[in-house]
Coordinates of C-alpha atoms in Angstrom, one line a residue:
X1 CA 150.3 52.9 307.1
X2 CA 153.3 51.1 307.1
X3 CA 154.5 49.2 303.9
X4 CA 157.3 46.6 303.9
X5 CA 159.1 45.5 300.8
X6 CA 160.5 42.3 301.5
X7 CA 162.9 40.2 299.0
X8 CA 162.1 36.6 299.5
X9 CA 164.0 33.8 298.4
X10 CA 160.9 32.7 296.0
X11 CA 161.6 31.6 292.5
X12 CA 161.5 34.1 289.6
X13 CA 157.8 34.1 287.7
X14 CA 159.6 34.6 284.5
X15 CA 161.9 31.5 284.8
X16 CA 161.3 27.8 285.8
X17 CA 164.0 26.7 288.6
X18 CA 165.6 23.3 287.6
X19 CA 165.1 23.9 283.9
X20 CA 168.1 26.3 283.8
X21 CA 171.4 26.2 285.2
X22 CA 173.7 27.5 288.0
X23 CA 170.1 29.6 289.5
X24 CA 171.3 31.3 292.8
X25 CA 169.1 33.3 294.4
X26 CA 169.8 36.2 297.3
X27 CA 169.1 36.5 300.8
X28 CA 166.3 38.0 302.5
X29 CA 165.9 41.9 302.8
X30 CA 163.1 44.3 304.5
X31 CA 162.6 47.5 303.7
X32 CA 160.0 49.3 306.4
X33 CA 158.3 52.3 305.2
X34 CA 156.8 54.6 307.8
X35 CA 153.5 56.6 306.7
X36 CA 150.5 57.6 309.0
X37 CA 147.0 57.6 306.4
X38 CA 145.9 54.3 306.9
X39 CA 146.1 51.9 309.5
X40 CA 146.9 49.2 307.5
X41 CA 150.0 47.4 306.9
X42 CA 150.8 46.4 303.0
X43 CA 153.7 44.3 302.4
X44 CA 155.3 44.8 299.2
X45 CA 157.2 41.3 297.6
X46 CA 160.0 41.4 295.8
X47 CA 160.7 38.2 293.5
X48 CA 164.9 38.0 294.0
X49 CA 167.7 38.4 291.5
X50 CA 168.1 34.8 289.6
X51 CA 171.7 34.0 288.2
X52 CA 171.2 32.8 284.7
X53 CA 172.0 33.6 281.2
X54 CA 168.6 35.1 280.6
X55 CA 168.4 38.3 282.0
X56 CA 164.6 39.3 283.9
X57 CA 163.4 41.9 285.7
X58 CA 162.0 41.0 289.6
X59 CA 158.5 41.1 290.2
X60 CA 156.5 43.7 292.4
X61 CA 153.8 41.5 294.6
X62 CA 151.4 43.3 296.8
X63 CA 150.7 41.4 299.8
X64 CA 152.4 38.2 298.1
X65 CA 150.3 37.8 295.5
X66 CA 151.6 38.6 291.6
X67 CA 149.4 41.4 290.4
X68 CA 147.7 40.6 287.3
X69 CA 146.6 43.2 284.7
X70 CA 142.5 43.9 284.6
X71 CA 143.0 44.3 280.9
X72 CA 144.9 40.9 280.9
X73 CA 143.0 38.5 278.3
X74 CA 140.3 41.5 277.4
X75 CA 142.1 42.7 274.1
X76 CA 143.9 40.3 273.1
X77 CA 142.0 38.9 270.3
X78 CA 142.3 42.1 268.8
X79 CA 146.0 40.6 267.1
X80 CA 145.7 38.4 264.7
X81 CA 148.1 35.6 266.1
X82 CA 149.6 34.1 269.6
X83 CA 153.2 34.7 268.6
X84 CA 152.5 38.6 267.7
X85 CA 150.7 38.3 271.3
X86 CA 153.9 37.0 273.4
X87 CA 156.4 39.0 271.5
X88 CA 154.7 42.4 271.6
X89 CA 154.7 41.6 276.0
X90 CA 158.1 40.3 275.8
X91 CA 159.5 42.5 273.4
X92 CA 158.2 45.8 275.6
X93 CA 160.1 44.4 278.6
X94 CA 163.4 44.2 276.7
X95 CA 162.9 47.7 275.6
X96 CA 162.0 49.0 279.1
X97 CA 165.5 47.0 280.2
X98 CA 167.3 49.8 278.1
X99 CA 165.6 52.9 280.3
X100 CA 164.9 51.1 283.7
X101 CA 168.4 49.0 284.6
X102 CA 166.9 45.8 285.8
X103 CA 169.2 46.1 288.8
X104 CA 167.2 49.1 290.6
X105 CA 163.6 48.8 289.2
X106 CA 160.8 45.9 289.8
X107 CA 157.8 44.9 287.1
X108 CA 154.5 45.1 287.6
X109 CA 151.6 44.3 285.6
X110 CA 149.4 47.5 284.2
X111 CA 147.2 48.8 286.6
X112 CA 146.1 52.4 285.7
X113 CA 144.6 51.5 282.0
X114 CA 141.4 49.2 282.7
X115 CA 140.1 46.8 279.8
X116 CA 137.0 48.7 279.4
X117 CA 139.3 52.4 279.3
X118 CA 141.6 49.9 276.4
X119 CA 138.8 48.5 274.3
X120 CA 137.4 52.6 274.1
X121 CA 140.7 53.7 273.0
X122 CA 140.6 50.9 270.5
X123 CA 137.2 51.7 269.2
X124 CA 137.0 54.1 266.1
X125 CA 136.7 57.8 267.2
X126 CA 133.1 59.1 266.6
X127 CA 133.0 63.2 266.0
X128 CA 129.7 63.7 266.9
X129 CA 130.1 61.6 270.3
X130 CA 132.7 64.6 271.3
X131 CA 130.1 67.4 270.2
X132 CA 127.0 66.3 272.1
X133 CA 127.8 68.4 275.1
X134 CA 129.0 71.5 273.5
X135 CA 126.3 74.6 272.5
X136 CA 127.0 75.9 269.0
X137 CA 130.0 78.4 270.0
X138 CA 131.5 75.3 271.4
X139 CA 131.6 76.4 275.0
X140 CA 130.0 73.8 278.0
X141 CA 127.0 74.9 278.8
X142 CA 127.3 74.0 282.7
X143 CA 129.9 72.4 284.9
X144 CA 128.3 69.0 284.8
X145 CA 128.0 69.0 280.9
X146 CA 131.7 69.6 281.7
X147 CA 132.6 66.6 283.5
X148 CA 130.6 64.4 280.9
X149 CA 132.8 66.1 278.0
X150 CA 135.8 65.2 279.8
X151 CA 134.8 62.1 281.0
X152 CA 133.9 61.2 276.5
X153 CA 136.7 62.8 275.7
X154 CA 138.9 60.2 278.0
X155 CA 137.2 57.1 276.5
X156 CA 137.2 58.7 272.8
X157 CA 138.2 55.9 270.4
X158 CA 141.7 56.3 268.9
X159 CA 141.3 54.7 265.7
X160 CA 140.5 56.3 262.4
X161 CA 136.4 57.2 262.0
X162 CA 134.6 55.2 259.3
X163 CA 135.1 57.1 256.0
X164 CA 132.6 59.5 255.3
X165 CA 129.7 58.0 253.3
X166 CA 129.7 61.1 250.3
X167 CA 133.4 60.0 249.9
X168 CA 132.3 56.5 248.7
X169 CA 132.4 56.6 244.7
X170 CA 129.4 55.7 243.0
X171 CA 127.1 55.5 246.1
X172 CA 124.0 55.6 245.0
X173 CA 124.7 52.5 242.5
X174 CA 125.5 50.4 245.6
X175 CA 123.6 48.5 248.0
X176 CA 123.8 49.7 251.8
X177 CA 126.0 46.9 252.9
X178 CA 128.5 47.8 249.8
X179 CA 128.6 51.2 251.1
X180 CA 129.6 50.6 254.4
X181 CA 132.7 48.1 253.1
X182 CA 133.7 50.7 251.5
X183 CA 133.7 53.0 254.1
X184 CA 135.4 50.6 256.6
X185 CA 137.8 49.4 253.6
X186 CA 138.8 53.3 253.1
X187 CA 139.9 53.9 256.5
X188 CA 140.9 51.0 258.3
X189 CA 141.4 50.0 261.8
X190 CA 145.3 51.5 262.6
X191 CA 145.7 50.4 266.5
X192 CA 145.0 46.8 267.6
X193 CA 146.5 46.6 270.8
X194 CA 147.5 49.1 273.8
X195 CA 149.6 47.2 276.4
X196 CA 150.5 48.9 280.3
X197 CA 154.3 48.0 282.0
X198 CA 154.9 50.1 285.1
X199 CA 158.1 50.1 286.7
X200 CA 158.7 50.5 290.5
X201 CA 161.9 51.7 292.4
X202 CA 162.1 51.0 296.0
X203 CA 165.0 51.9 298.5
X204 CA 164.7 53.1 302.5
X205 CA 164.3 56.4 302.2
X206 CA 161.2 56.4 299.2
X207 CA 159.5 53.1 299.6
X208 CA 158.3 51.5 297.0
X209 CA 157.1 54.0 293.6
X210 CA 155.8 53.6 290.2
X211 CA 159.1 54.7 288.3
X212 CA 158.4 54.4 284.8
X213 CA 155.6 53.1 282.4
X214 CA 156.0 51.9 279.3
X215 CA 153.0 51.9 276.7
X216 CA 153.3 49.5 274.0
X217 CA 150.9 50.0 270.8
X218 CA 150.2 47.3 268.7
X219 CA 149.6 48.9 264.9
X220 CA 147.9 46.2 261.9
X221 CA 149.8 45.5 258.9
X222 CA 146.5 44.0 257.3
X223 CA 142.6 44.8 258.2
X224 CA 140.7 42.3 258.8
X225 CA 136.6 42.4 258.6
X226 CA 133.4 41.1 257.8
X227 CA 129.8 42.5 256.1
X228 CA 126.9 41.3 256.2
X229 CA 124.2 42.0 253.3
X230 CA 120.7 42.2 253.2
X231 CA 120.1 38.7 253.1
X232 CA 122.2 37.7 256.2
X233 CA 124.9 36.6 254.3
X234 CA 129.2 36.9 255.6
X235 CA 131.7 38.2 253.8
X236 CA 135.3 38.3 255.1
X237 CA 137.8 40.7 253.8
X238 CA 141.2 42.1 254.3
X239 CA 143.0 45.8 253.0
X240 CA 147.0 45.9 253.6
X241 CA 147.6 48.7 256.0
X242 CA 150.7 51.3 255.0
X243 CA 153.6 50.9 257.2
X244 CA 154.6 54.7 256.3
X245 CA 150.7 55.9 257.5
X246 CA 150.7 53.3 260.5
X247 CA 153.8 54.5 261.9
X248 CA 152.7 57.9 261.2
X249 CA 149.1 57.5 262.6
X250 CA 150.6 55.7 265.9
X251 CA 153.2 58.6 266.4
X252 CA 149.9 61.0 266.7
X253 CA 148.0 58.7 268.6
X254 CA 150.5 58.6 271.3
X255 CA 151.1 61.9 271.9
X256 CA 147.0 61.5 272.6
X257 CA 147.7 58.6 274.7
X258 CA 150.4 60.8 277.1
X259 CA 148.2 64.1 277.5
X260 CA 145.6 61.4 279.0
X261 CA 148.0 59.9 281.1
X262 CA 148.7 63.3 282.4
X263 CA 145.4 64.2 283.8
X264 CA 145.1 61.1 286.2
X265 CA 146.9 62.6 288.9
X266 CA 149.0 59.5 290.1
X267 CA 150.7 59.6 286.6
X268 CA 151.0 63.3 285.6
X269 CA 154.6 62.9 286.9
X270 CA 155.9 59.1 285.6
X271 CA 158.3 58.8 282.9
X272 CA 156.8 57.3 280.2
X273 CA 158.3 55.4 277.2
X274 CA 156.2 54.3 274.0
X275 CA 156.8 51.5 272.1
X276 CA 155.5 51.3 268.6
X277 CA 154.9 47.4 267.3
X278 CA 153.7 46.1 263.8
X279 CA 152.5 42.9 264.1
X280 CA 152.3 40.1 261.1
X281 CA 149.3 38.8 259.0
X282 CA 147.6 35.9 260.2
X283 CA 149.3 32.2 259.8
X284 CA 152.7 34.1 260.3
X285 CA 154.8 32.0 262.3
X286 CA 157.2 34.4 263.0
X287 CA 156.3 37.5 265.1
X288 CA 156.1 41.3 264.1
X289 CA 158.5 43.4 264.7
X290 CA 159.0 46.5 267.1
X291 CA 159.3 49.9 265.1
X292 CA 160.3 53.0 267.3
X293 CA 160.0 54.3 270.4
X294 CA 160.1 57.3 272.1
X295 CA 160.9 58.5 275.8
X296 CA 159.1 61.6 277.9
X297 CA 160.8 62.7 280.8
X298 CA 158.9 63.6 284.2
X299 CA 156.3 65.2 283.8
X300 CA 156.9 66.5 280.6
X301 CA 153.9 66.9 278.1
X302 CA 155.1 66.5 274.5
X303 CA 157.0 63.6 272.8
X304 CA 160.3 65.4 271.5
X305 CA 161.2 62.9 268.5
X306 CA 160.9 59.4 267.9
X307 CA 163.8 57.0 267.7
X308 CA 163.9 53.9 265.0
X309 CA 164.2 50.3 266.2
X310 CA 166.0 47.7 263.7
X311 CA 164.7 44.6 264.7
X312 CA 163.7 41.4 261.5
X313 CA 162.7 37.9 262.1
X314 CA 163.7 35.4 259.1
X315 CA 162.3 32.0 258.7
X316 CA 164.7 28.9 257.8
X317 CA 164.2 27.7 255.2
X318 CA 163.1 30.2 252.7
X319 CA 163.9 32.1 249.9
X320 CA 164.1 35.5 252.3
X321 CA 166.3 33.7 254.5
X322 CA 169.3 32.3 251.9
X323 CA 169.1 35.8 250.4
X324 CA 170.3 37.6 253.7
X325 CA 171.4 34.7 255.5
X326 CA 173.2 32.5 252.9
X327 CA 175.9 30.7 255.4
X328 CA 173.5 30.2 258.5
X329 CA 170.4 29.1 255.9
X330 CA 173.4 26.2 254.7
X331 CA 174.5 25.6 258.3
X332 CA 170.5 25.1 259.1
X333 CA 169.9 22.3 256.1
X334 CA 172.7 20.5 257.2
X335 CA 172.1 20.2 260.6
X336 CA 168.5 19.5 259.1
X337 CA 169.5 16.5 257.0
X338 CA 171.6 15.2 260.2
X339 CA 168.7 15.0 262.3
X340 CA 166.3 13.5 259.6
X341 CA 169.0 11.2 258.7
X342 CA 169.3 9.9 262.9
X343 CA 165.6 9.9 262.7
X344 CA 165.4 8.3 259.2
X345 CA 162.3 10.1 258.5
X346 CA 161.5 13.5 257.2
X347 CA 160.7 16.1 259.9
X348 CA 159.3 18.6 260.7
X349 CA 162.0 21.7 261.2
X350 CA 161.5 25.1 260.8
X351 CA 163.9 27.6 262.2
X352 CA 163.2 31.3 263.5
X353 CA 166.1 33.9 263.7
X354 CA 165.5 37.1 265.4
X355 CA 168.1 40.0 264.1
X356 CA 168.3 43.6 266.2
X357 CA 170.8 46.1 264.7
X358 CA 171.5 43.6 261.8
X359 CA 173.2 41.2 264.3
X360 CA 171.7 37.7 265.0
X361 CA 170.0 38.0 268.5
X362 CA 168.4 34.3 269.4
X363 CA 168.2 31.7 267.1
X364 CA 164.7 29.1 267.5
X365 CA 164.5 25.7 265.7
X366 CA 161.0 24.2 266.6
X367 CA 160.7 20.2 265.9
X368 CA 157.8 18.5 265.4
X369 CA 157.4 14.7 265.9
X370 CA 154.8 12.7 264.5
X371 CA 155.4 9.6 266.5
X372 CA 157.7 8.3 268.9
X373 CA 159.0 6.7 271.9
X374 CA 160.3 8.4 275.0
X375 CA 163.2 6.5 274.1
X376 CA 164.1 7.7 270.9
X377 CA 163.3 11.4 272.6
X378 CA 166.1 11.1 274.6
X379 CA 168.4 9.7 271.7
X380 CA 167.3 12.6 269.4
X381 CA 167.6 14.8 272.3
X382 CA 171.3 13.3 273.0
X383 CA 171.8 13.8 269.4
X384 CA 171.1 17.3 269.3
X385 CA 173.2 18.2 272.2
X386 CA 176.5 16.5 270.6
X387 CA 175.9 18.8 267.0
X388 CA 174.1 22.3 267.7
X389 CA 177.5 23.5 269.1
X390 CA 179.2 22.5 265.6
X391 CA 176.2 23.4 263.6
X392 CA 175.7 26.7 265.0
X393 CA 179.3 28.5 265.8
X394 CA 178.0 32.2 266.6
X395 CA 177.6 34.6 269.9
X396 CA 174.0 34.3 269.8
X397 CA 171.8 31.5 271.5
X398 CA 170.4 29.2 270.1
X399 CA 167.2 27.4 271.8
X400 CA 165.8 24.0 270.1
X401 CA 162.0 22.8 271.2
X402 CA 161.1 19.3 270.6
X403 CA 157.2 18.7 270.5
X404 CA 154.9 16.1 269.9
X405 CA 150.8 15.7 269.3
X406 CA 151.3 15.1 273.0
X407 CA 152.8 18.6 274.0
X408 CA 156.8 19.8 274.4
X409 CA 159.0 16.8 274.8
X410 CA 162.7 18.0 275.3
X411 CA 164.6 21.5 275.1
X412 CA 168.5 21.7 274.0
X413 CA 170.0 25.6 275.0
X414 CA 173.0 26.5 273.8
X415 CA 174.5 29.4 274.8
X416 CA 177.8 31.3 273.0
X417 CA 180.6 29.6 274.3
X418 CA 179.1 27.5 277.1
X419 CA 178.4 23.3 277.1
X420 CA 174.9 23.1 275.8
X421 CA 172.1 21.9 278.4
X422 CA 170.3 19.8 277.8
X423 CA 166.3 18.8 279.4
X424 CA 163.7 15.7 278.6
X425 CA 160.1 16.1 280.1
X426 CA 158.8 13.4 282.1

């Protein structure tokens, strides 16, 4: 079979040409693989390098055509809110930027973990589901009881079992339903999402290979669930989930998730890095915030150590927010009171500062309009533009979103020493 890779001129996936500036793309490039054990010819896409500020990894497309992740869509109700959602997929491409330079090695969707393999390993783990094929010494009694064992042992939940009903104080004084919330209430639900990045290198002499993998896993900071009782009715409840036993919990759970890699043969080799993220209670409007990680080498079988990640979000204005952040939490209410006083109206203006290491990484400040006229868009946008370099004198980027009841209105980027730029919707 022979399989090209091919560097097109096409526009990035990950950025919108024309909303950015000074975008130059490269030239064209073939790479022609021979092999001989299939006839047909598969031409492998690669999305080209894009000059900008914002720094992306090129896309892998088979045949053309972006590859999009069966699990895609399947899980993601499992997190409680859209920005823990975009972060947690974001967040796992930055960290894979640290281990697979962006220069040699092309994203690609997960492929090898399918939504119905995912929403197993997110089930709770059920003991007697992994003793079913076993006689009482615990050996298999034949090779197809064998198969079966390994094939439950694969899809074996990775989430805490329900407590164990004796363990429930005062049992027999409690209705059935009762019971059970306090068996789900005693051991909560640790995992709520398990994400898939591969990684591809490509160069004349190897083609086009999987190079890495990252695994990102998604760990509750609060447990959310319902009962029912005997008459039908609903009752919603929440327990706070321990950071200290999360962290700890996920740690074992990924050393689970690596020997399974292992055994599927097209992955027993592939570096794999694990990312561990804690995501926020519901209504946050900030995201949660990536933990540790941890790296395996080729083919290795055991995760050495783990390695902590110091990343915080702050919301401006708050209390939080002028205790760590006293000079840019003033710097925000001013340029606050300069934009309500243009629009002489209150507004809505909340900003979102994202710190790794303890430095100020990107800087957010969301506006919402209530009414308006395209007009006055453009003048608040103008506005904006002439002030966030004065407001906002630091070596981070700051990025301001004007919406509306009708949708995004105008965006105003300003990057560390650079002329903001400046964009309104039509």
């Amino acid at each position: 079979m022979k399989k090209k890779l091919l560097l097109t001129g096409t526009a990035s996936l990950f950025l919108l040409a024309g909303c950015m500036p000074s975008l130059n793309q490269t030239e064209e490039e073939v790479i022609v693989v021979e092999e001989t054990e299939e006839e047909e010819e598969q031409e492998y896409v690669i999305t080209p390098t894009i000059d900008s500020p914002d720094s992306y990894y090129r896309n892998v497309l088979e045949d053309g055509t972006y590859q999009r992740s069966e699990a895609r869509g399947s899980v993601a109700d499992a997190m409680n809110n859209r920005v823990d959602i975009e972060h947690f997929e974001l967040g796992l491409m930055e960290i894979a930027s640290g281990i697979y330079d962006q220069e040699n090695y092309y994203f690609q969707e997960g492929t090898h973990l399918s939504s119905d393999l995912i929403n197993s390993w997110l089930r709770r783990f059920e003991p007697e589901q992994s003793d079913e094929e076993a006689d009482e010494d615990g050996d298999v009694e034949d090779e197809e009881a064998a198969e079966e064992a390994v094939e439950i042992d694969k899809m074996a939940g990775l989430n805490p079992p329900l407590a164990d009903e004796g363990d429930v104080d005062n049992a027999e004084d409690l209705e059935d339903w009762e019971v059970m919330e306090e068996r789900m209430r005693s051991n909560p639900l640790v995992l709520s999402n398990i994400k898939e990045q591969n990684y591809y290198v490509g160069s004349e002499d190897e083609g086009v290979r999987l190079g890495g993998m990252v695994i990102g896993i998604s760990i509750r900071s609060v447990y959310y669930f319902r009962t029912e009782n005997d008459e039908g009715g609903i009752f919603n409840h929440e327990e706070p989930v321990d950071e200290e036993f999360a962290l700890e919990y996920a740690e074992e759970q990924a050393q689970e998730i690596l020997t399974r890699l292992r055994n599927q043969e097209e992955l027993a080799d592939v570096p794999v890095t694990f990312a561990v993220f804690r995501e926020e209670p519901r209504g946050s409007i900030v995201p949660g915030e990536f933990r540790q990680m941890a790296s395996v080498g080729e083919g290795e079988t055991e995760i050495g150590g783990w390695e902590a990640i110091s990343e915080t979000n702050l919301v401006f204005p708050s209390s939080e927010a002028r205790e760590q952040q006293p000079q840019l939490s003033e710097n925000f209410l001013s340029f606050r009171d300069d934009l309500e006083d243009f629009f002489d109206m209150p507004l809505g203006i909340v900003g979102k500062g994202r710190y790794k290491d303890q430095s100020l990484d990107e800087f957010k400040i969301e506006i919402n309009l209530q009414s308006h006229g395209k007009a006055e868009i453009i003048a608040l946008t103008q506005f904006i533009s002439s002030r966030v370099g004065q407001a906002f004198q630091m070596q981070a980027p700051v990025y301001i979103y004007i919406d509306s009841v009708e949708g995004r209105e105008a965006v105003v980027i300003q990057y560390p020493d650079e002329d903001p730029f400046m964009h309104v919707y039509r």
